[in-house]
Short mmCIF file of C-alpha atoms and ligand atoms in Angstrom, two decimals:
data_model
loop_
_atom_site.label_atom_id
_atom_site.label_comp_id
_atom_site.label_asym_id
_atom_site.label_seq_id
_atom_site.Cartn_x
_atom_site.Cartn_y
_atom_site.Cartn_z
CA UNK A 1 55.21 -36.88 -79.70
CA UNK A 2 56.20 -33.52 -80.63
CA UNK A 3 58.21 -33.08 -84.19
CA UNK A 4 61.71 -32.97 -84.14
CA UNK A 5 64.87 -33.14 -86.99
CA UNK A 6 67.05 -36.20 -87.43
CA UNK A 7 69.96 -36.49 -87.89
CA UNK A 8 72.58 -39.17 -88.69
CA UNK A 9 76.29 -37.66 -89.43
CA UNK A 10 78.33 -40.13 -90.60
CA UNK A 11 81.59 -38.94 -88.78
CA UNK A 12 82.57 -37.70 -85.04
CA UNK A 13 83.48 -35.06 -86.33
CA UNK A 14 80.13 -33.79 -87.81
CA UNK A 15 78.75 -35.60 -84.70
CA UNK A 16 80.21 -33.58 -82.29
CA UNK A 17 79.51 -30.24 -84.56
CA UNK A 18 76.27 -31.08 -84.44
CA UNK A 19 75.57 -31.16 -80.68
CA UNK A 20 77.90 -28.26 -80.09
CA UNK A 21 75.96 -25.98 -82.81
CA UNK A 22 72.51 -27.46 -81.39
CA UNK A 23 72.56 -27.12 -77.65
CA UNK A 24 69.18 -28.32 -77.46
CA UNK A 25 69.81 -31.56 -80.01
CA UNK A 26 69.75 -35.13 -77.93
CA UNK A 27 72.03 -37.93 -79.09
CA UNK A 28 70.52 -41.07 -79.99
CA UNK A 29 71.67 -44.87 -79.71
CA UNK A 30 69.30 -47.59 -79.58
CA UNK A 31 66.50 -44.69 -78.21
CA UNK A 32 65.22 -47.46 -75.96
CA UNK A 33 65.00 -44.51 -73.22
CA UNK A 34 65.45 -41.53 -75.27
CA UNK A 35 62.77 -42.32 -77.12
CA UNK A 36 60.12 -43.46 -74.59
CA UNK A 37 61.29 -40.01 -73.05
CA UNK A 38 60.09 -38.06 -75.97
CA UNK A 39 57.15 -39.36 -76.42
CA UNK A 40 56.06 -39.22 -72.68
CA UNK A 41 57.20 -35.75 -72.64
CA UNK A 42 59.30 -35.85 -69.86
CA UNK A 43 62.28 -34.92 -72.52
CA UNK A 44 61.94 -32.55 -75.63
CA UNK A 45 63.82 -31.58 -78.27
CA UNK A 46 64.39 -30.10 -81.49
CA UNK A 47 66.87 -32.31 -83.32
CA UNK A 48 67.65 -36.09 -82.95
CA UNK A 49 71.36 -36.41 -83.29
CA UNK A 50 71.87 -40.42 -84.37
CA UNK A 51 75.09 -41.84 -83.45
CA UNK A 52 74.87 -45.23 -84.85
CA UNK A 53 76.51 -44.27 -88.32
CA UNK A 54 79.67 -43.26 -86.79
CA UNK A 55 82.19 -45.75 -86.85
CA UNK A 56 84.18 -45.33 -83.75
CA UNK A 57 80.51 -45.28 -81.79
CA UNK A 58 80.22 -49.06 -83.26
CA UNK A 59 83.48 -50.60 -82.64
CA UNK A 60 84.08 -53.89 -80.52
CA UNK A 61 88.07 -54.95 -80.80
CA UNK A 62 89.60 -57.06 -78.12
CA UNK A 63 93.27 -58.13 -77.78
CA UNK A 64 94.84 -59.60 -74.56
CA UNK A 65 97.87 -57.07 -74.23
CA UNK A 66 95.57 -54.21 -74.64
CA UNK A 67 92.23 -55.18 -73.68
CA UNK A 68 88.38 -54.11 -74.93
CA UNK A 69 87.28 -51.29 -76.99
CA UNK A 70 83.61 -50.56 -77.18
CA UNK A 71 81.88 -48.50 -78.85
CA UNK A 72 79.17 -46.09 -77.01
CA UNK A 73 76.00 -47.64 -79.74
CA UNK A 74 76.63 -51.30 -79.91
CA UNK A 75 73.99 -52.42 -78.94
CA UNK A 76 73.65 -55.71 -76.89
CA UNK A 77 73.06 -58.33 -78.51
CA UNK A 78 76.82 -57.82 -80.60
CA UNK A 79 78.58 -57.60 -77.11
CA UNK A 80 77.02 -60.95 -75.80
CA UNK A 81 77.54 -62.50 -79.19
CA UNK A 82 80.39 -61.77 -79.53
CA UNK A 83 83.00 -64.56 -78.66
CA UNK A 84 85.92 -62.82 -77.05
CA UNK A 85 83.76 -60.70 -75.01
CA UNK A 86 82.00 -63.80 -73.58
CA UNK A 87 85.52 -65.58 -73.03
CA UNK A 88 87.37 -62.33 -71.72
CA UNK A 89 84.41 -60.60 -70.10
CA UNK A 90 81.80 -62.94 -69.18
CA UNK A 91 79.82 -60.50 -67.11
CA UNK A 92 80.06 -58.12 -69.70
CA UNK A 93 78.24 -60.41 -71.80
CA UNK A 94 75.54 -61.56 -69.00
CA UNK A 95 75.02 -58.03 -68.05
CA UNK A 96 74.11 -57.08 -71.68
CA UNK A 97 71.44 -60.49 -71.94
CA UNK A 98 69.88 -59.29 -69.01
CA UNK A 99 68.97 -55.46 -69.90
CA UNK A 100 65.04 -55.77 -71.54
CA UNK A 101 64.59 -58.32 -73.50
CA UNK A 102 65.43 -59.58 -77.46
CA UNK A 103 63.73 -56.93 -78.80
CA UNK A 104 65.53 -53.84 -76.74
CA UNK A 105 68.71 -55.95 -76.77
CA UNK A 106 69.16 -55.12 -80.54
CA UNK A 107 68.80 -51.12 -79.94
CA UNK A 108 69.96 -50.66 -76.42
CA UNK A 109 73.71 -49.91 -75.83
CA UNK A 110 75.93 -49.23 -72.62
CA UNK A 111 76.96 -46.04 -73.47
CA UNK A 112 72.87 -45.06 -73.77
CA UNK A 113 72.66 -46.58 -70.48
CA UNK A 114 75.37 -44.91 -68.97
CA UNK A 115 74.21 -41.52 -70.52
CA UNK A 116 70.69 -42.10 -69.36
CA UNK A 117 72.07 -41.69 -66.01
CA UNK A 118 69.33 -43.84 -63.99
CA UNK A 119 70.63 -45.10 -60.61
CA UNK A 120 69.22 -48.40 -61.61
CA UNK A 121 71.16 -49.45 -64.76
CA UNK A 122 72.08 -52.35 -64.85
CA UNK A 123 75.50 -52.39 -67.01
CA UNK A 124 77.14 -49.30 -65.19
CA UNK A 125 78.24 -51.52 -61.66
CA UNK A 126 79.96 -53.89 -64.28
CA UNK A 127 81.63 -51.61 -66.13
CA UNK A 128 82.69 -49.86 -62.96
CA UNK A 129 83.80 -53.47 -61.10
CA UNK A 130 85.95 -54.45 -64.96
CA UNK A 131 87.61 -50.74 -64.29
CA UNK A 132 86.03 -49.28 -67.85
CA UNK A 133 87.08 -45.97 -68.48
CA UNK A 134 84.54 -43.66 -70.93
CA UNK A 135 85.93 -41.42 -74.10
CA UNK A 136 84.48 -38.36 -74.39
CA UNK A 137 84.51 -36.21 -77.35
CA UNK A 138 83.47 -32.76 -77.43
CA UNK A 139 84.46 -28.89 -79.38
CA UNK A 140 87.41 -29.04 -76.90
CA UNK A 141 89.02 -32.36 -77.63
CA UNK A 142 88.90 -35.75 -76.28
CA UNK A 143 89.28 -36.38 -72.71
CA UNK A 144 88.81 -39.71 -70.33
CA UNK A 145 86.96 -40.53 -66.96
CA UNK A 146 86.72 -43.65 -65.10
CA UNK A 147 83.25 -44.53 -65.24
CA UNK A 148 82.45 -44.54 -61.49
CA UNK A 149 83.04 -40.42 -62.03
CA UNK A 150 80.20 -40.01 -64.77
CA UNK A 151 77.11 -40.30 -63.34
CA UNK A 152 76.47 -37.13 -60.57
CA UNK A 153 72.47 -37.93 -60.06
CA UNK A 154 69.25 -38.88 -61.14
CA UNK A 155 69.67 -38.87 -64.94
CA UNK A 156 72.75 -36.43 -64.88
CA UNK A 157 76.31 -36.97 -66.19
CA UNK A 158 79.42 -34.79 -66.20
CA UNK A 159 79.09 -34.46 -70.04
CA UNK A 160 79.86 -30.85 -70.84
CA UNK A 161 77.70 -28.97 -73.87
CA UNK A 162 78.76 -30.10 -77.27
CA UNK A 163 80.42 -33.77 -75.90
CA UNK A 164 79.80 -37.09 -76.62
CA UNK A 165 80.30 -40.17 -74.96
CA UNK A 166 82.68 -42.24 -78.01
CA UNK A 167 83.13 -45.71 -76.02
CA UNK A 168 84.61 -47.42 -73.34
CA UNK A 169 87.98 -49.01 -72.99
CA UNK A 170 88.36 -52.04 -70.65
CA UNK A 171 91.74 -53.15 -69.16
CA UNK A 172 92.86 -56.96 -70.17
CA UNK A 173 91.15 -59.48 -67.45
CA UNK A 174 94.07 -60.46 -64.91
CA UNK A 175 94.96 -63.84 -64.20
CA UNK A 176 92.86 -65.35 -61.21
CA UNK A 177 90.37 -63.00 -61.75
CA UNK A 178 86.67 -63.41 -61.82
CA UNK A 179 83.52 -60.86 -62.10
CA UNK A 180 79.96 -61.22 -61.50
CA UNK A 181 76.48 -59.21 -61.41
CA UNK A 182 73.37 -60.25 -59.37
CA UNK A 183 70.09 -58.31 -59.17
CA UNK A 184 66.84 -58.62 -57.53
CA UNK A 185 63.85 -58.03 -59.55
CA UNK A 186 60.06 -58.76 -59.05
CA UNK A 187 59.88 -60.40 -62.60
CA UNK A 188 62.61 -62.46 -64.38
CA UNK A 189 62.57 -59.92 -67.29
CA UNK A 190 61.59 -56.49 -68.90
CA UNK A 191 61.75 -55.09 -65.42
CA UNK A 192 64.14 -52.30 -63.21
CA UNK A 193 66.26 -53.72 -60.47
CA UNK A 194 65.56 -53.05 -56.79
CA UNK A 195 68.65 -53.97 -56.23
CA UNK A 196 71.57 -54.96 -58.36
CA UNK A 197 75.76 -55.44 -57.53
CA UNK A 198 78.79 -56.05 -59.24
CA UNK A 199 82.16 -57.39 -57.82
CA UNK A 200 84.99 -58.41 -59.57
CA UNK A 201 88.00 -60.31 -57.47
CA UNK A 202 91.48 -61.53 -58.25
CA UNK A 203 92.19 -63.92 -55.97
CA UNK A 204 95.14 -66.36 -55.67
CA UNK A 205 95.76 -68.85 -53.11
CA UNK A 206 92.67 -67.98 -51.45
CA UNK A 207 93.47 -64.50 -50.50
CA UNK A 208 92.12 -61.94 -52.32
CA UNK A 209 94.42 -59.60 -53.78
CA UNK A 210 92.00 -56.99 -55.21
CA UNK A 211 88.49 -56.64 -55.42
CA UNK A 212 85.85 -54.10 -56.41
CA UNK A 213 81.74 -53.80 -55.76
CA UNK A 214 79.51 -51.55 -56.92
CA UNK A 215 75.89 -51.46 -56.29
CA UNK A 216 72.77 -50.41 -58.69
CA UNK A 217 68.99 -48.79 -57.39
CA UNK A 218 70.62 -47.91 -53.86
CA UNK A 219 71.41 -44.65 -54.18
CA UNK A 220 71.22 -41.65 -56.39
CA UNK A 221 73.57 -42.44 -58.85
CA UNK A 222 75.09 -45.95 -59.60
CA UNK A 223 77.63 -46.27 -56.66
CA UNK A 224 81.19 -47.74 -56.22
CA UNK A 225 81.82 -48.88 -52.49
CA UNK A 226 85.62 -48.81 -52.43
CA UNK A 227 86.52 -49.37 -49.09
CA UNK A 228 84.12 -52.92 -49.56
CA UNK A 229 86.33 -53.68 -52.14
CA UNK A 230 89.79 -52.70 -50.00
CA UNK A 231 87.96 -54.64 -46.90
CA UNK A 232 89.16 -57.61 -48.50
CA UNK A 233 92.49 -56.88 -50.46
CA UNK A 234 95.34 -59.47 -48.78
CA UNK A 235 92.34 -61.59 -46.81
CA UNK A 236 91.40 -65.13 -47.41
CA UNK A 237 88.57 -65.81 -49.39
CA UNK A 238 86.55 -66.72 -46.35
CA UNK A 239 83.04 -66.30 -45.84
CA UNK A 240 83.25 -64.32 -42.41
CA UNK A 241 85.96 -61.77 -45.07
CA UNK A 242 82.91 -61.68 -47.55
CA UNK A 243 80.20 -60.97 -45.10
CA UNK A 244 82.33 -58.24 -43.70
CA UNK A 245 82.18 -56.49 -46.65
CA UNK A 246 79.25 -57.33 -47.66
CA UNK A 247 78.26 -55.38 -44.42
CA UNK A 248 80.23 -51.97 -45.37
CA UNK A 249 78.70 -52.14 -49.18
CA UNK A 250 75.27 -52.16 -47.20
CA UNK A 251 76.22 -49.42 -44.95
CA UNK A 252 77.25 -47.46 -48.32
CA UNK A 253 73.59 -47.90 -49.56
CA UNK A 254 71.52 -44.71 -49.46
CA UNK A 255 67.72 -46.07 -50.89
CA UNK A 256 64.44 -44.89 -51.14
CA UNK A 257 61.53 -46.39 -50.79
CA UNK A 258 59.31 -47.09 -53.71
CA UNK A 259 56.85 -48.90 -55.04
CA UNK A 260 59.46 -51.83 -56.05
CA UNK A 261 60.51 -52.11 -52.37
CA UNK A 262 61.25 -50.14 -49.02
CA UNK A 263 64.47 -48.52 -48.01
CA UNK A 264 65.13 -51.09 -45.64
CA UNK A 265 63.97 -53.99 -48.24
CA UNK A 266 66.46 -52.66 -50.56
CA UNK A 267 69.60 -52.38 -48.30
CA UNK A 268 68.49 -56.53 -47.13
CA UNK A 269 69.06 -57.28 -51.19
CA UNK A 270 72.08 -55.08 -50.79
CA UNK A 271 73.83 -57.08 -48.12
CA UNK A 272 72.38 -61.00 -49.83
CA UNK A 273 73.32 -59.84 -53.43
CA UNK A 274 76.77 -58.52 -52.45
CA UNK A 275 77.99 -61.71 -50.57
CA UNK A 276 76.51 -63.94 -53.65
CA UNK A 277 78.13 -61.73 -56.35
CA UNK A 278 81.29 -61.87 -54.67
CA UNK A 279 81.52 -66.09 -53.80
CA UNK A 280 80.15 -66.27 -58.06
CA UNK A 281 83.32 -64.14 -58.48
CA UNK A 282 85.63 -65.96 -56.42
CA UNK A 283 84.13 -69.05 -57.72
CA UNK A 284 84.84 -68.00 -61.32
CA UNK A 285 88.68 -66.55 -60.55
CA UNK A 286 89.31 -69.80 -59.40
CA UNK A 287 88.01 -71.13 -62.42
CA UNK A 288 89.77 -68.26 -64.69
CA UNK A 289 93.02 -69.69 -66.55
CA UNK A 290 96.77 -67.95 -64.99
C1 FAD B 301 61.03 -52.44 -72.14
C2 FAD B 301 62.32 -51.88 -71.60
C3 FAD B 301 63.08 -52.69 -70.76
C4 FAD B 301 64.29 -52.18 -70.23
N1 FAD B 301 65.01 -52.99 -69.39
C5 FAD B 301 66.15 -52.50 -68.84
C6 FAD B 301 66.92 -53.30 -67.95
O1 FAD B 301 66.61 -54.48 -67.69
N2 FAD B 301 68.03 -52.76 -67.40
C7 FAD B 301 68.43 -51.48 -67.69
O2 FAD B 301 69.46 -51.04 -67.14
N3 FAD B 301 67.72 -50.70 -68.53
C8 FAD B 301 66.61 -51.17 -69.11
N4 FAD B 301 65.87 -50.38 -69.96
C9 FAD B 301 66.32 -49.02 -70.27
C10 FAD B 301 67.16 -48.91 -71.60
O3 FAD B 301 66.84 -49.94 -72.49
C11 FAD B 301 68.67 -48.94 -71.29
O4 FAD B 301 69.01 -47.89 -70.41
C12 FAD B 301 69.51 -48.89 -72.57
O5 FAD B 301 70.80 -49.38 -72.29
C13 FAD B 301 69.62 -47.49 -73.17
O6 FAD B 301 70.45 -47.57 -74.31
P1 FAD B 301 70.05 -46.86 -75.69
O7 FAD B 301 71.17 -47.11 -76.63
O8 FAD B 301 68.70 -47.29 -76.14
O9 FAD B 301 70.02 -45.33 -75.21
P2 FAD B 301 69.24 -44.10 -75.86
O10 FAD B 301 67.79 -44.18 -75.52
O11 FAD B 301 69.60 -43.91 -77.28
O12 FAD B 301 69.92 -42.91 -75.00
C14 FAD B 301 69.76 -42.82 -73.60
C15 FAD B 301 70.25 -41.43 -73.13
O13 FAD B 301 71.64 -41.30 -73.36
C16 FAD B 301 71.92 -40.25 -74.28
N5 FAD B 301 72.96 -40.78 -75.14
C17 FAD B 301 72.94 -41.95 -75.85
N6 FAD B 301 74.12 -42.19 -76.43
C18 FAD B 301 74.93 -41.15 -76.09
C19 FAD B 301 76.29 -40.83 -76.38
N7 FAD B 301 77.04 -41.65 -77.12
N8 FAD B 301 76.81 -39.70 -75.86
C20 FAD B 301 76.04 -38.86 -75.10
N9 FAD B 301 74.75 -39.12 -74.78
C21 FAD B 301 74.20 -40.26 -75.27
C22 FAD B 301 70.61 -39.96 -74.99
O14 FAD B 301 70.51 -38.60 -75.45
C23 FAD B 301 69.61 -40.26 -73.88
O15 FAD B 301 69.54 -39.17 -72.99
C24 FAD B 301 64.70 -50.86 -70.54
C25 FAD B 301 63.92 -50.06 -71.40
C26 FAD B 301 62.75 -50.57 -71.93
C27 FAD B 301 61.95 -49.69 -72.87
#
């Protein structure tokens, strides 16, 4: 690995100096990707600029009127752990158990993740289905994005020089609402999904009155399918309704093939993960408390 300077300001503002007077300096979280990046040499830089210390980077505070704060560096293991996450948010918390394993769990973070940009991350169709919106900090003041608009491809992000990713807010869960993620992968751990999706639902009476999908390792960037989503809105929760748009979040699906699987072997996992994400939802809203 070639040497670089660390860094570790204890404020955003110094952090966000930092990266603006350093245009080559890389932000680090958990450096579960940054730093396998640097050391491959697929990345390079000359300054390491450690988020961790900051305290808005490291916040979790929930409250039912207003919802979830997170902080872009907490790393996993404090958002599955933590109690109203897993009460409010339960696929929040399974989402954030499933990424590596103990060991990158207590580095990794969903705003690295996020950042990292890979069309196969496995927090990002979560956050999108919950409706997480990303704060960004930069020299020209704060601004907010949904985080369905962050990732643009392989690895990129709409982060301008000199901004940061802060943390992610989370709307309150609604009443008959229920959210789940499902991926396929060769092993049960430490592995990259073929295929992952989230859906969330809120469904009362049996008929859906909202839903969202999102897919993972289908397409360049992490994708939200919409119109699967508004397939559903004022259906029953029937299976022929779920196969339908578990159908159009297929037909969304752009893949590649790779070693992991073919094109057409991904867009199969795409169609049988979508229907089973969305019945684990609907299961769960019915469950959820109005
Ligand atoms: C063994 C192993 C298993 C893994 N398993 C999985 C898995 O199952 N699922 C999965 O999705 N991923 C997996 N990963 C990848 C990685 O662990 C995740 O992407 C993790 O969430 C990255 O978070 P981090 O905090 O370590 O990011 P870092 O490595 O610190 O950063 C990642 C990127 O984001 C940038 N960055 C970080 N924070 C910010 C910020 N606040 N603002 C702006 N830019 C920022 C960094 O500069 C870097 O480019 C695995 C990695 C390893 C090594």
């Amino acid at each position: 690995m070639k040497w670089f300077d660390y860094a570790a300001p204890p404020t955003l503002a110094e952090a966000v100096h930092l990266r603006s007077a350093n245009p080559r300096g890389l932000p680090l979280a958990g450096g579960t990707d940054l730093l396998v990046q640097l050391r491959s040499g697929t990345r390079e830089t000359d300054l390491v600029i450690d988020v961790k210390r900051v305290p808005e980077f490291n916040q979790i505070s929930y409250d039912p009127t207003h919802g979830l704060t997170l902080g872009a560096a907490v790393p996993c293991y404090r958002i599955y752990e933590d109690p109203a996450v897993r009460r409010a948010y339960p696929a929040l918390a399974e989402v954030a158990s499933l990424i590596g394993g103990v060991q990158i769990q207590s580095r990794a973070s969903l705003g690295g993740n996020l950042c990292n940009a890979a069309p196969s991350a496995d927090s990002v169709p979560v956050l999108i289905v919950l409706r997480a919106t990303c704060r960004i900090s930069g020299p020209g003041g704060t601004r907010e994005i949904q985080v369905e608009n962050f990732c643009t491809g392989p690895g990129r992000n709409v982060l301008r020089p000199g901004e940061l990713l802060v943390s992610f807010h989370l709307p309150p869960p609604q009443s008959h609402s229920g959210a789940c993620y499902l991926r396929f992968t060769p092993r049960n751990e430490m592995d990259i999904a073929v295929a992952g999706v989230g859906a969330a639902v809120v469904v009362e009476g049996g008929v859906f009155r909202w839903s969202r999908i999102a897919l993972a390792a289908v397409a360049p960037t992490p994708l939200f399918v919409r119109e699967a989503g508004e397939r559903l809105t004022g259906r029953p929760a029937t299976a022929g309704n779920i196969a339908a748009a578990a159908e159009i979040a297929t037909a969304a699906a752009s893949p590649i093939t790779d070693m992991r699987g073919t094109a057409e072997y991904r867009r199969h996992l795409c169609g049988v993960l979508t229907r089973r994400a969305l019945e684990a939802a609907v299961q769960r809203a019915g469950e959820a408390k109005s």
